[in-house]
Amino acid sequence: MLVLQTALNGLVLGGVYSLAAVGFSLIFGALGIVNLTHGIFVICGAYASMMLFHGLSVDPFFATIPVAFVFFFVGYVYQRYLIQLAVSRASLVASLLVTFGVALIARNLLQLGFSPDVRTITPSYSFSSLVIGGLRVDMVRLIGVGVSLVLLSLMALLLAKTAFGRRIRATAQQPLAANLSGVNVPHVFGQTFGLGAAFAAAAGAVLGIVQPFSPSAEEFWTLNAFIVVVLGGVGSPSGALLGGILLGLISSFTAQYVGPSFTNAVMFLVLVVMLLVRPHGLLGSAFGESR
Amino acid sequence: MMRFLGLAGAVAAAAVLPEFLPPFYVRVVQFFFFSAALALAWNIMGGFAGYWSFGHTVFIGMGGFAAAHLVTALGLSAGPVQMVTGIVFGALFCGAFAAIIAYPILRLRGIYFAIAMLGISQVVAELANNVSWVKGDVGLFIETKLPGDIAPERFYYYVFGGLLLVTALASFLILRSRFGYGLLAIREDEDTAKMLGVPTEKLKILGFVASAALVGMLGATYAYSLGYFTTGSLFRVDFSLNMIIYCLIGGIGTIAGPILGAAVMLFLTQVVLGGVLELHLLVTGAVVVVIVLSMPDGIMGLLGSLTTRKPATPPAPASPEVAR
């Protein structure tokens, strides 16, 4: 029974981790940029959702829509006018440092604006839980997983079925060829980044009810996204889902059977081993030649 | 010769400097020596070979813990022998650890290597915190007995100054040897270098071990200067990041660069902004962004382009043939 409960906890946690990582995965897969601002987007989403909840009593569940919308534009502007500048003036590695620098600035601003305290969003259903055949799931986590699955499917459909998704995939594979076929590559790069940022912020809006957050939690979410991507594979929603679920299972089983203080150690151990054994993740790169 | 005289002058100036500085600034300069030496040690792998490690703080921590555990186990009483033993063992221990993880981890490149190192540093830090005999959570004491009645900040000022000199000398010797040329070749194009007969595997492992041993030496010394330390005071992610930032600001892959970068950043954060601690992250972040965008090759790159600007833009030639 304990095994089942632990596995369920892991699955539920993993569902949420997947959503938080998919934006990072898209940006890394399509643009090759390791976006260290990712955690900031997630945390900003959580704060935005908190403000909407306290100010206008909007349910965090619905807050995802305006938050995603706003952060799409933030991400677009950020990529086109700052990151692209770093890539063209210096190198891809330099863009890593720019995103790191921006993350530091944003974290400091969040600390000044919202104080470094840990916050939570507590809607009416936050302490209820569901019991199925002796297994217990927190309501908020269940909602988190639901939103996660819906949004992940949405992204998968967007990438696979729409003209917009086709442009993103084409640009990721061969920027030059895409350009020759009439795709406005810098614009699509900006849009892709915006999409990644939007998903990160939407994830944050929901995560606010699942887990407490503070400005310094951004590090955790950036690293988490990286681990998920390394486990599952770069660039695809299904890879993010697989990686997230694996990560959730790893951390819940470690917490249960080894000790809660060892979860980070085991997580990073798995990360290192995974990098050594299969650096492209279990599902590999969805964009083929982009790596 | 001019360079040698300049260096000798700088060393002499640094040697008498504590006479004129209040203790707080002696401490700041001491920390500058430590940081600059760390950045130089990181630079051997990150700058020369192009293997950016995001987790070099693991060697600071392992060096410190190894030193403290060894001198306690040997039952050495505080004094010069105990201190030198600890520092040398810290360096050896880190070198050995690096040699063990080198082969698998150096198969990774670019961002994957960087993150794997970050992962390793996190794993080791968590283990140091949670495995009870390491005592990372409750903390460790490492006794120090200073010669004579010298003030601790002045004593460690000279110690770290000496270690910075050692690290700079090691970097210089590496850069001017076949070993260094090999590392540079790896940075420029590893596959081509390998194809041309550069023993890339061997050189990468050697470079990694050298870098780790130097950081271990510095970490052990830092542990002595603290006297009491926990996991949190040695395995600090900001140490790892600062090594990179200093190199980047000064000019990565050079020898003066990391020292210059550390000087600039520490002057900004400790002296100019010492009073506004709550803006540290913001300023560090802004400096990183501005530096990457405005001078991608750091201060040294900027200086280089200033001195070579004239020959780089000759008057427009009449025809391509004449230009050749």
Coordinates of C-alpha atoms in Angstrom, one line a residue:
Chain A
M1 CA 0.0 0.0 0.0
L2 CA 2.8 2.4 0.9
V3 CA 4.5 1.6 -2.4
L4 CA 1.3 2.4 -4.2
Q5 CA 0.8 5.6 -2.3
T6 CA 4.5 6.6 -2.9
A7 CA 4.1 5.9 -6.6
L8 CA 0.9 7.9 -6.8
N9 CA 2.6 10.8 -5.1
G10 CA 5.5 10.6 -7.5
L11 CA 3.2 10.5 -10.5
V12 CA 1.2 13.5 -9.3
L13 CA 4.3 15.5 -8.5
G14 CA 5.9 14.5 -11.8
G15 CA 2.9 15.7 -13.7
V16 CA 3.4 19.1 -12.3
Y17 CA 7.2 19.0 -12.8
S18 CA 6.6 18.2 -16.5
L19 CA 4.5 21.3 -17.1
A20 CA 7.1 23.5 -15.3
A21 CA 9.8 22.1 -17.6
V22 CA 8.2 22.0 -21.0
G23 CA 8.9 25.7 -21.8
F24 CA 12.6 25.2 -21.0
S25 CA 12.6 22.1 -23.1
L26 CA 11.1 23.9 -26.1
I27 CA 13.5 26.8 -25.9
F28 CA 16.5 24.5 -25.5
G29 CA 15.4 22.2 -28.3
A30 CA 14.5 24.8 -30.8
L31 CA 16.9 27.7 -30.1
G32 CA 19.7 25.8 -28.4
I33 CA 19.6 28.4 -25.6
V34 CA 19.8 27.2 -22.0
N35 CA 17.4 29.7 -20.5
L36 CA 18.5 30.3 -16.9
T37 CA 15.7 32.8 -16.6
H38 CA 13.2 29.9 -16.8
G39 CA 12.8 29.7 -13.0
I40 CA 12.1 33.4 -12.9
F41 CA 9.3 33.0 -15.4
V42 CA 7.8 30.2 -13.2
I43 CA 8.1 32.3 -10.0
C44 CA 6.7 35.4 -11.8
G45 CA 3.8 33.3 -12.9
A46 CA 3.2 32.3 -9.3
Y47 CA 3.4 35.9 -8.0
A48 CA 1.1 37.1 -10.8
S49 CA -1.4 34.4 -10.0
M50 CA -1.1 35.3 -6.3
M51 CA -1.9 39.0 -7.1
L52 CA -4.8 38.0 -9.3
F53 CA -6.1 35.7 -6.6
H54 CA -5.8 38.3 -3.7
G55 CA -6.8 41.3 -5.8
L56 CA -9.5 40.1 -8.1
S57 CA -10.1 36.7 -6.4
V58 CA -9.4 34.9 -9.7
D59 CA -8.9 31.2 -9.3
P60 CA -5.2 30.3 -10.0
F61 CA -6.6 27.7 -12.4
F62 CA -8.0 30.5 -14.7
A63 CA -5.1 32.8 -14.0
T64 CA -3.0 30.7 -16.3
I65 CA -4.6 32.3 -19.4
P66 CA -3.8 36.0 -18.8
V67 CA -0.5 35.1 -17.3
A68 CA 0.5 33.0 -20.3
F69 CA -0.6 35.8 -22.6
V70 CA 1.4 38.5 -20.9
F71 CA 4.5 36.3 -20.6
F72 CA 4.4 35.4 -24.3
F73 CA 5.1 39.0 -25.1
V74 CA 7.7 39.3 -22.3
G75 CA 9.5 36.3 -23.7
Y76 CA 9.2 37.5 -27.3
V77 CA 10.7 40.9 -26.5
Y78 CA 13.4 39.4 -24.2
Q79 CA 14.6 37.0 -26.9
R80 CA 14.5 39.5 -29.8
Y81 CA 16.1 42.4 -28.1
L82 CA 18.4 40.9 -25.5
I83 CA 19.2 37.3 -26.0
Q84 CA 19.5 37.5 -29.8
L85 CA 21.9 40.4 -29.3
A86 CA 24.1 38.3 -27.1
V87 CA 24.0 35.4 -29.5
S88 CA 24.9 37.5 -32.5
R89 CA 27.5 39.7 -30.7
A90 CA 29.2 36.9 -28.8
S91 CA 28.1 33.3 -28.8
L92 CA 25.5 30.8 -27.6
V93 CA 27.4 30.3 -24.4
A94 CA 27.4 34.1 -23.8
S95 CA 23.6 34.0 -24.0
L96 CA 23.7 31.6 -21.1
L97 CA 25.4 34.2 -19.1
V98 CA 23.0 36.9 -20.1
T99 CA 20.1 34.8 -19.0
F100 CA 21.9 34.2 -15.8
G101 CA 22.5 37.9 -15.3
V102 CA 18.9 38.7 -16.0
A103 CA 17.8 36.0 -13.5
L104 CA 19.9 37.6 -10.8
I105 CA 18.5 41.1 -11.5
A106 CA 14.9 39.7 -11.6
R107 CA 15.4 37.7 -8.4
N108 CA 16.7 40.8 -6.7
L109 CA 13.8 42.9 -7.9
L110 CA 11.3 40.2 -6.8
Q111 CA 12.9 40.2 -3.4
L112 CA 12.6 44.0 -3.2
G113 CA 9.0 44.0 -4.5
F114 CA 7.6 41.0 -2.7
S115 CA 10.1 40.5 0.1
P116 CA 12.1 37.3 0.3
D117 CA 9.4 35.5 2.4
V118 CA 7.9 32.2 1.3
R119 CA 4.3 32.6 0.0
T120 CA 1.5 30.3 -0.8
I121 CA -1.8 30.7 -2.6
T122 CA -4.7 29.1 -0.6
P123 CA -7.9 28.8 -2.5
S124 CA -11.0 27.3 -0.8
Y125 CA -10.2 23.7 -2.0
S126 CA -6.5 23.8 -0.9
F127 CA -6.9 21.5 2.1
S128 CA -9.3 19.0 0.7
S129 CA -8.1 15.7 -0.7
L130 CA -9.5 12.8 -2.6
V131 CA -9.5 9.3 -1.3
I132 CA -9.7 6.4 -3.8
G133 CA -9.5 2.9 -2.5
G134 CA -7.3 3.9 0.4
L135 CA -5.0 6.1 -1.6
R136 CA -5.1 9.8 -0.9
V137 CA -4.4 12.6 -3.3
D138 CA -4.4 16.3 -2.5
M139 CA -7.0 18.2 -4.4
V140 CA -4.6 20.9 -5.5
R141 CA -2.1 18.4 -6.8
L142 CA -4.8 16.7 -8.7
I143 CA -5.8 20.0 -10.3
G144 CA -2.1 20.7 -11.0
V145 CA -1.8 17.4 -12.9
G146 CA -5.0 18.0 -14.8
V147 CA -3.8 21.5 -15.9
S148 CA -0.4 20.0 -16.7
L149 CA -1.9 17.3 -19.0
V150 CA -4.2 19.7 -20.7
L151 CA -1.5 22.2 -21.4
L152 CA 1.1 19.6 -22.5
S153 CA -1.4 18.1 -25.0
L154 CA -2.2 21.6 -26.2
M155 CA 1.5 22.2 -26.9
A156 CA 1.9 18.9 -28.6
L157 CA -1.0 19.6 -30.9
L158 CA 0.3 23.1 -31.5
L159 CA 3.7 21.9 -32.5
A160 CA 2.4 18.9 -34.6
K161 CA -0.7 20.2 -36.3
T162 CA -0.7 23.9 -36.8
A163 CA 1.2 26.1 -39.4
F164 CA 2.7 28.0 -36.5
G165 CA 4.1 24.7 -35.0
R166 CA 5.4 23.7 -38.4
R167 CA 7.3 27.0 -38.7
I168 CA 8.8 26.4 -35.2
R169 CA 9.9 22.9 -36.1
A170 CA 11.3 24.0 -39.4
T171 CA 13.3 26.8 -37.9
A172 CA 14.6 24.5 -35.2
Q173 CA 15.8 22.0 -37.8
Q174 CA 17.3 24.2 -40.4
P175 CA 17.2 28.0 -39.8
L176 CA 18.7 28.7 -43.3
A177 CA 16.4 26.4 -45.2
A178 CA 13.4 27.8 -43.3
N179 CA 14.5 31.3 -44.2
L180 CA 14.8 30.3 -47.8
S181 CA 11.2 28.9 -47.7
G182 CA 9.9 32.3 -46.6
V183 CA 9.9 31.9 -42.8
N184 CA 10.8 35.0 -40.9
V185 CA 13.4 33.2 -38.7
P186 CA 14.1 35.9 -36.1
H187 CA 10.4 36.4 -35.6
V188 CA 9.8 32.7 -35.2
F189 CA 12.7 32.5 -32.7
G190 CA 11.1 35.2 -30.7
Q191 CA 7.7 33.5 -30.9
T192 CA 9.2 30.2 -29.8
F193 CA 10.9 31.8 -26.8
G194 CA 7.6 33.6 -26.0
L195 CA 5.8 30.3 -26.1
G196 CA 8.3 28.7 -23.8
A197 CA 8.0 31.7 -21.4
A198 CA 4.2 31.6 -21.5
F199 CA 4.2 27.9 -20.6
A200 CA 6.7 28.5 -17.8
A201 CA 4.6 31.3 -16.3
A202 CA 1.3 29.4 -16.7
A203 CA 3.0 26.5 -14.9
G204 CA 4.0 28.9 -12.1
A205 CA 0.4 30.2 -11.8
V206 CA -0.7 26.7 -11.0
L207 CA 2.3 25.7 -9.0
G208 CA 1.6 28.5 -6.6
I209 CA -1.3 26.4 -5.1
V210 CA 0.7 23.2 -5.1
Q211 CA 4.0 24.3 -3.5
P212 CA 5.1 27.3 -1.5
F213 CA 7.3 29.7 -3.4
S214 CA 9.8 32.6 -2.8
P215 CA 12.1 34.6 -5.2
S216 CA 15.0 32.3 -4.4
A217 CA 12.9 29.2 -5.5
E218 CA 13.7 30.2 -9.1
E219 CA 17.0 28.2 -8.9
F220 CA 15.1 25.1 -8.0
W221 CA 12.7 25.4 -10.9
T222 CA 15.5 26.1 -13.4
L223 CA 17.5 23.1 -12.2
N224 CA 14.4 21.0 -12.1
A225 CA 13.6 21.8 -15.7
F226 CA 17.1 20.9 -16.7
I227 CA 16.9 17.6 -15.0
V228 CA 13.5 16.8 -16.5
V229 CA 14.9 17.7 -20.0
V230 CA 18.0 15.6 -19.5
L231 CA 15.9 12.6 -18.3
G232 CA 13.2 12.8 -21.0
G233 CA 14.9 14.4 -24.0
V234 CA 15.0 17.8 -25.5
G235 CA 12.3 19.7 -27.3
S236 CA 9.2 17.5 -27.1
P237 CA 6.2 17.7 -24.7
S238 CA 6.2 13.9 -24.4
G239 CA 9.8 14.0 -23.4
A240 CA 9.0 16.6 -20.7
L241 CA 6.1 14.4 -19.5
L242 CA 8.3 11.3 -19.3
G243 CA 11.2 13.2 -17.6
G244 CA 8.9 14.9 -15.2
I245 CA 7.2 11.8 -14.1
L246 CA 10.5 10.0 -13.7
L247 CA 11.8 12.9 -11.6
G248 CA 8.6 12.9 -9.5
L249 CA 8.9 9.1 -8.9
I250 CA 12.6 9.4 -8.1
S251 CA 12.1 12.1 -5.5
S252 CA 9.0 10.6 -3.9
F253 CA 10.6 7.1 -3.6
T254 CA 13.9 8.6 -2.3
A255 CA 12.0 10.7 0.3
Q256 CA 10.0 7.6 1.4
Y257 CA 12.7 4.9 1.5
V258 CA 16.0 6.6 1.8
G259 CA 15.2 9.8 3.7
P260 CA 13.8 13.2 2.7
S261 CA 17.2 14.9 3.0
F262 CA 18.6 12.7 0.3
T263 CA 16.2 13.6 -2.5
N264 CA 18.4 16.3 -4.0
A265 CA 21.5 14.1 -3.8
V266 CA 19.7 11.2 -5.6
M267 CA 18.1 13.6 -8.1
F268 CA 21.5 15.0 -9.1
L269 CA 23.1 11.6 -9.1
V270 CA 20.5 10.4 -11.6
L271 CA 21.1 13.5 -13.6
V272 CA 24.9 12.9 -13.7
V273 CA 24.4 9.2 -14.5
M274 CA 21.9 10.0 -17.2
L275 CA 24.2 12.5 -18.8
L276 CA 26.9 10.0 -18.9
V277 CA 24.8 7.1 -20.2
R278 CA 22.4 8.9 -22.6
P279 CA 23.0 12.6 -22.9
H280 CA 20.1 13.1 -25.3
G281 CA 17.5 11.8 -22.9
L282 CA 15.3 8.8 -23.1
L283 CA 13.2 10.1 -26.0
G284 CA 16.0 11.8 -27.8
S285 CA 15.6 15.1 -29.7
A286 CA 12.3 15.6 -31.4
F287 CA 13.9 18.0 -33.8
G288 CA 16.4 15.6 -35.1
E289 CA 19.1 17.7 -36.6
S290 CA 18.8 20.7 -34.3
R291 CA 21.5 19.2 -32.0
Chain B
M1 CA 62.2 41.5 -18.6
M2 CA 59.8 44.4 -18.3
R3 CA 57.1 42.0 -17.3
F4 CA 59.2 40.4 -14.7
L5 CA 60.1 43.8 -13.2
G6 CA 56.4 44.8 -13.2
L7 CA 55.5 41.6 -11.5
A8 CA 58.3 42.0 -8.9
G9 CA 57.1 45.5 -8.3
A10 CA 53.5 44.4 -7.8
V11 CA 54.6 41.6 -5.4
A12 CA 56.7 44.1 -3.4
A13 CA 53.9 46.6 -3.3
A14 CA 51.5 43.9 -2.1
A15 CA 53.9 42.8 0.6
V16 CA 54.0 46.2 2.2
L17 CA 50.4 47.1 1.6
P18 CA 49.0 45.8 4.9
E19 CA 51.1 48.4 6.7
F20 CA 49.0 51.1 5.2
L21 CA 45.5 49.5 5.2
P22 CA 43.0 49.3 8.0
P23 CA 42.1 45.7 8.9
F24 CA 38.8 45.6 7.0
Y25 CA 40.6 46.4 3.7
V26 CA 43.3 43.9 4.5
R27 CA 40.5 41.4 4.7
V28 CA 39.0 42.6 1.4
V29 CA 42.4 42.3 -0.4
Q30 CA 42.9 38.8 1.2
F31 CA 39.5 37.7 -0.2
F32 CA 40.5 39.2 -3.6
F33 CA 43.7 37.0 -3.6
F34 CA 41.5 34.0 -2.8
S35 CA 38.9 34.8 -5.4
A36 CA 41.5 35.6 -8.1
A37 CA 43.4 32.4 -7.4
L38 CA 40.1 30.4 -7.7
A39 CA 39.2 32.1 -11.0
L40 CA 42.7 31.3 -12.3
A41 CA 42.4 27.7 -11.3
W42 CA 39.0 27.4 -13.0
N43 CA 40.5 29.1 -16.0
I44 CA 42.8 26.2 -16.7
M45 CA 39.9 24.0 -17.7
G46 CA 37.3 26.7 -18.5
G47 CA 39.6 29.2 -20.3
F48 CA 42.3 27.1 -21.8
A49 CA 40.5 23.9 -22.7
G50 CA 37.0 25.5 -23.1
Y51 CA 35.4 23.1 -20.6
W52 CA 33.2 25.3 -18.4
S53 CA 32.5 23.8 -15.0
F54 CA 29.5 25.1 -13.1
G55 CA 30.5 23.1 -10.0
H56 CA 34.1 23.9 -9.1
T57 CA 33.0 24.7 -5.6
V58 CA 32.9 21.0 -5.0
F59 CA 36.7 21.1 -4.8
I60 CA 36.7 23.9 -2.3
G61 CA 34.5 21.9 -0.1
M62 CA 36.3 18.6 -0.5
G63 CA 39.6 20.3 0.1
G64 CA 38.4 21.8 3.3
F65 CA 36.7 18.7 4.7
A66 CA 39.6 16.4 3.6
A67 CA 42.1 18.7 5.4
A68 CA 40.1 18.9 8.6
H69 CA 39.4 15.2 8.8
L70 CA 43.0 14.3 8.1
V71 CA 44.7 16.5 10.6
T72 CA 42.1 15.4 13.2
A73 CA 42.7 11.7 12.4
L74 CA 46.5 12.1 12.6
G75 CA 46.1 14.0 15.8
L76 CA 48.4 16.8 14.7
S77 CA 48.6 19.7 17.0
A78 CA 48.0 23.2 15.5
G79 CA 51.1 24.6 13.9
P80 CA 52.9 25.0 10.6
V81 CA 53.3 21.2 10.0
Q82 CA 49.6 20.6 10.6
M83 CA 48.6 23.5 8.3
V84 CA 50.9 22.5 5.4
T85 CA 49.8 18.8 5.8
G86 CA 46.2 19.8 5.6
I87 CA 46.6 22.0 2.6
V88 CA 48.7 19.5 0.7
F89 CA 46.3 16.7 1.5
G90 CA 43.3 18.9 0.4
A91 CA 45.0 19.4 -3.0
L92 CA 45.9 15.7 -3.4
F93 CA 42.5 14.6 -2.3
C94 CA 40.8 16.8 -4.9
G95 CA 43.3 15.9 -7.6
A96 CA 42.6 12.2 -6.9
F97 CA 38.8 12.7 -6.9
A98 CA 39.1 14.6 -10.2
A99 CA 41.2 11.9 -11.7
I100 CA 38.5 9.3 -10.8
I101 CA 35.6 11.3 -12.2
A102 CA 37.6 12.7 -15.1
Y103 CA 37.2 9.9 -17.7
P104 CA 33.4 9.6 -17.7
I105 CA 32.7 13.3 -17.1
L106 CA 35.0 14.7 -19.7
R107 CA 33.2 12.8 -22.4
L108 CA 30.5 15.4 -22.1
R109 CA 30.9 18.7 -23.8
G110 CA 29.6 22.2 -23.6
I111 CA 26.6 22.8 -21.4
Y112 CA 26.3 19.1 -20.6
F113 CA 29.7 19.1 -19.0
A114 CA 28.8 22.3 -17.1
I115 CA 25.6 20.9 -15.7
A116 CA 27.1 17.5 -14.9
M117 CA 29.7 19.3 -12.7
L118 CA 26.9 21.3 -11.1
G119 CA 25.2 18.0 -10.4
I120 CA 28.4 16.5 -8.9
S121 CA 28.9 19.5 -6.6
Q122 CA 25.3 19.2 -5.4
V123 CA 25.5 15.5 -4.8
V124 CA 28.8 15.8 -2.8
A125 CA 27.4 18.8 -0.9
E126 CA 24.2 16.9 0.0
L127 CA 26.2 13.9 1.1
A128 CA 28.6 16.0 3.2
N129 CA 25.5 17.4 4.8
N130 CA 23.7 14.1 5.4
V131 CA 26.4 11.4 6.0
S132 CA 26.9 11.7 9.7
W133 CA 30.6 11.1 10.0
V134 CA 31.5 13.9 7.6
K135 CA 29.8 16.3 10.0
G136 CA 29.0 18.9 7.3
D137 CA 25.7 19.8 9.0
V138 CA 27.0 20.4 12.5
G139 CA 30.3 21.8 11.3
L140 CA 34.0 21.1 11.8
F141 CA 36.7 22.9 13.7
I142 CA 40.2 23.1 12.2
E143 CA 42.7 24.6 14.7
T144 CA 45.2 27.2 13.7
K145 CA 48.2 28.5 15.5
L146 CA 49.6 31.6 13.9
P147 CA 53.4 32.3 14.1
G148 CA 54.3 35.0 16.6
D149 CA 51.6 37.6 17.3
I150 CA 50.6 38.4 13.7
A151 CA 47.0 39.4 13.2
P152 CA 45.0 36.6 11.5
E153 CA 43.9 38.9 8.6
R154 CA 47.5 39.8 7.9
F155 CA 48.7 36.2 8.1
Y156 CA 46.1 35.0 5.7
Y157 CA 46.7 38.0 3.5
Y158 CA 50.2 36.7 2.9
V159 CA 49.2 33.1 2.6
F160 CA 46.5 33.8 0.0
G161 CA 48.9 36.2 -1.7
G162 CA 51.4 33.4 -2.0
L163 CA 48.9 30.9 -3.2
L164 CA 47.7 33.4 -5.9
L165 CA 51.3 33.7 -7.0
V166 CA 51.6 29.9 -7.1
T167 CA 48.4 29.6 -9.1
A168 CA 49.4 32.3 -11.6
L169 CA 52.8 30.7 -12.0
A170 CA 51.3 27.3 -12.6
S171 CA 48.9 28.8 -15.2
F172 CA 51.8 30.6 -16.9
L173 CA 53.9 27.5 -17.1
I174 CA 50.9 25.5 -18.4
L175 CA 50.1 28.1 -21.0
R176 CA 53.6 28.2 -22.3
S177 CA 54.1 24.4 -22.6
R178 CA 53.0 21.8 -25.1
F179 CA 50.4 20.9 -22.5
G180 CA 48.9 24.4 -22.7
Y181 CA 49.0 24.5 -26.5
G182 CA 47.2 21.1 -26.4
L183 CA 44.5 22.5 -24.2
L184 CA 44.0 25.6 -26.4
A185 CA 43.7 23.2 -29.4
I186 CA 41.0 21.3 -27.6
R187 CA 39.2 24.6 -27.0
E188 CA 39.4 25.6 -30.6
D189 CA 38.3 22.3 -32.1
E190 CA 38.6 19.1 -30.1
D191 CA 37.9 16.7 -33.0
T192 CA 40.4 18.3 -35.3
A193 CA 43.0 18.4 -32.5
K194 CA 42.4 14.7 -31.9
M195 CA 42.7 13.9 -35.6
L196 CA 46.0 15.8 -35.8
G197 CA 47.5 13.7 -33.0
V198 CA 46.9 15.8 -29.9
P199 CA 46.3 13.3 -27.0
T200 CA 43.1 15.1 -26.1
E201 CA 41.9 12.6 -23.5
K202 CA 45.1 12.7 -21.6
L203 CA 45.4 16.4 -21.7
K204 CA 41.9 17.0 -20.6
I205 CA 42.3 14.7 -17.7
L206 CA 45.6 16.3 -16.7
G207 CA 44.1 19.8 -17.0
F208 CA 41.1 18.8 -15.0
V209 CA 43.2 17.3 -12.2
A210 CA 45.5 20.3 -12.1
S211 CA 42.6 22.7 -11.9
A212 CA 40.9 20.6 -9.2
A213 CA 44.1 20.2 -7.1
L214 CA 44.7 24.0 -7.1
V215 CA 41.1 24.7 -6.1
G216 CA 41.4 22.0 -3.4
M217 CA 44.6 23.7 -2.1
L218 CA 42.7 27.0 -1.9
G219 CA 39.7 25.4 -0.3
A220 CA 41.7 23.8 2.4
T221 CA 43.4 27.1 3.1
Y222 CA 40.1 28.9 3.2
A223 CA 38.9 26.3 5.7
Y224 CA 41.9 27.1 7.9
S225 CA 41.2 30.8 7.6
L226 CA 37.6 30.2 8.7
G227 CA 38.5 28.0 11.6
Y228 CA 35.0 26.6 11.9
F229 CA 33.0 25.6 8.8
T230 CA 29.9 23.7 7.7
T231 CA 28.8 22.4 4.3
G232 CA 27.1 25.8 3.6
S233 CA 30.3 27.8 4.1
L234 CA 32.4 25.8 1.7
F235 CA 30.1 24.3 -0.9
R236 CA 28.7 27.6 -2.1
V237 CA 27.2 27.8 -5.5
D238 CA 28.1 31.5 -5.7
F239 CA 31.8 30.5 -5.5
S240 CA 31.3 28.4 -8.6
L241 CA 29.6 31.2 -10.4
N242 CA 32.0 33.9 -9.3
M243 CA 34.9 31.9 -10.8
I244 CA 33.2 32.1 -14.2
I245 CA 32.1 35.7 -13.9
Y246 CA 35.6 36.9 -12.9
C247 CA 37.2 35.1 -15.8
L248 CA 34.5 36.4 -18.2
I249 CA 34.8 40.0 -17.1
G250 CA 38.6 40.0 -17.1
G251 CA 39.1 38.0 -20.3
I252 CA 38.7 34.2 -20.4
G253 CA 41.7 32.1 -21.2
T254 CA 44.3 34.8 -20.3
I255 CA 46.3 35.0 -17.1
A256 CA 45.9 38.6 -16.2
G257 CA 42.2 38.5 -17.0
P258 CA 40.8 36.4 -14.1
I259 CA 42.9 38.5 -11.7
L260 CA 41.6 41.8 -13.2
G261 CA 38.1 40.5 -13.3
A262 CA 38.1 39.5 -9.6
A263 CA 39.6 42.9 -8.8
V264 CA 37.0 44.9 -10.7
M265 CA 34.0 42.8 -9.4
L266 CA 35.2 42.7 -5.8
F267 CA 35.9 46.5 -5.8
L268 CA 32.4 47.1 -7.1
T269 CA 30.6 44.7 -4.8
Q270 CA 32.6 45.0 -1.6
V271 CA 33.9 48.5 -1.6
V272 CA 31.6 50.6 -3.7
L273 CA 28.4 48.8 -2.8
G274 CA 29.4 47.4 0.5
G275 CA 26.7 49.4 2.2
V276 CA 23.8 48.3 0.0
L277 CA 23.8 44.5 0.4
E278 CA 20.2 44.1 -0.8
L279 CA 21.3 45.2 -4.3
H280 CA 24.2 42.8 -4.7
L281 CA 22.4 40.4 -7.0
L282 CA 21.1 43.2 -9.1
V283 CA 24.4 44.8 -9.6
T284 CA 26.2 41.5 -10.3
G285 CA 23.5 40.6 -12.8
A286 CA 23.6 43.9 -14.5
V287 CA 27.4 43.9 -14.8
V288 CA 27.3 40.4 -16.3
V289 CA 24.8 41.4 -18.9
V290 CA 26.5 44.6 -19.8
I291 CA 30.0 42.9 -20.0
V292 CA 28.7 40.1 -22.2
L293 CA 27.0 42.5 -24.6
S294 CA 29.6 45.2 -24.7
M295 CA 32.9 43.4 -24.5
P296 CA 32.5 39.6 -25.1
D297 CA 36.2 39.1 -24.7
G298 CA 36.4 40.9 -21.4
I299 CA 38.7 43.6 -20.2
M300 CA 41.8 41.9 -21.7
G301 CA 40.0 41.6 -25.0
L302 CA 39.1 45.3 -24.9
L303 CA 42.7 46.3 -24.1
G304 CA 44.0 44.0 -26.9
S305 CA 41.6 45.6 -29.4
L306 CA 42.7 49.1 -28.3
T307 CA 46.3 48.4 -28.8
T308 CA 45.9 46.7 -32.2
R309 CA 43.2 48.9 -33.6
K310 CA 45.4 50.8 -36.0
P311 CA 46.9 47.8 -38.0
A312 CA 43.4 46.2 -38.0
T313 CA 41.9 48.9 -40.1
P314 CA 44.4 49.9 -42.8
P315 CA 43.4 52.6 -45.3
A316 CA 41.3 51.1 -48.0
P317 CA 43.5 49.5 -50.6
A318 CA 43.1 50.4 -54.3
S319 CA 42.5 46.8 -55.4
P320 CA 42.5 43.4 -53.7
E321 CA 45.8 42.5 -55.5
V322 CA 47.6 45.5 -54.0
A323 CA 46.3 44.6 -50.6
R324 CA 47.9 41.2 -50.7

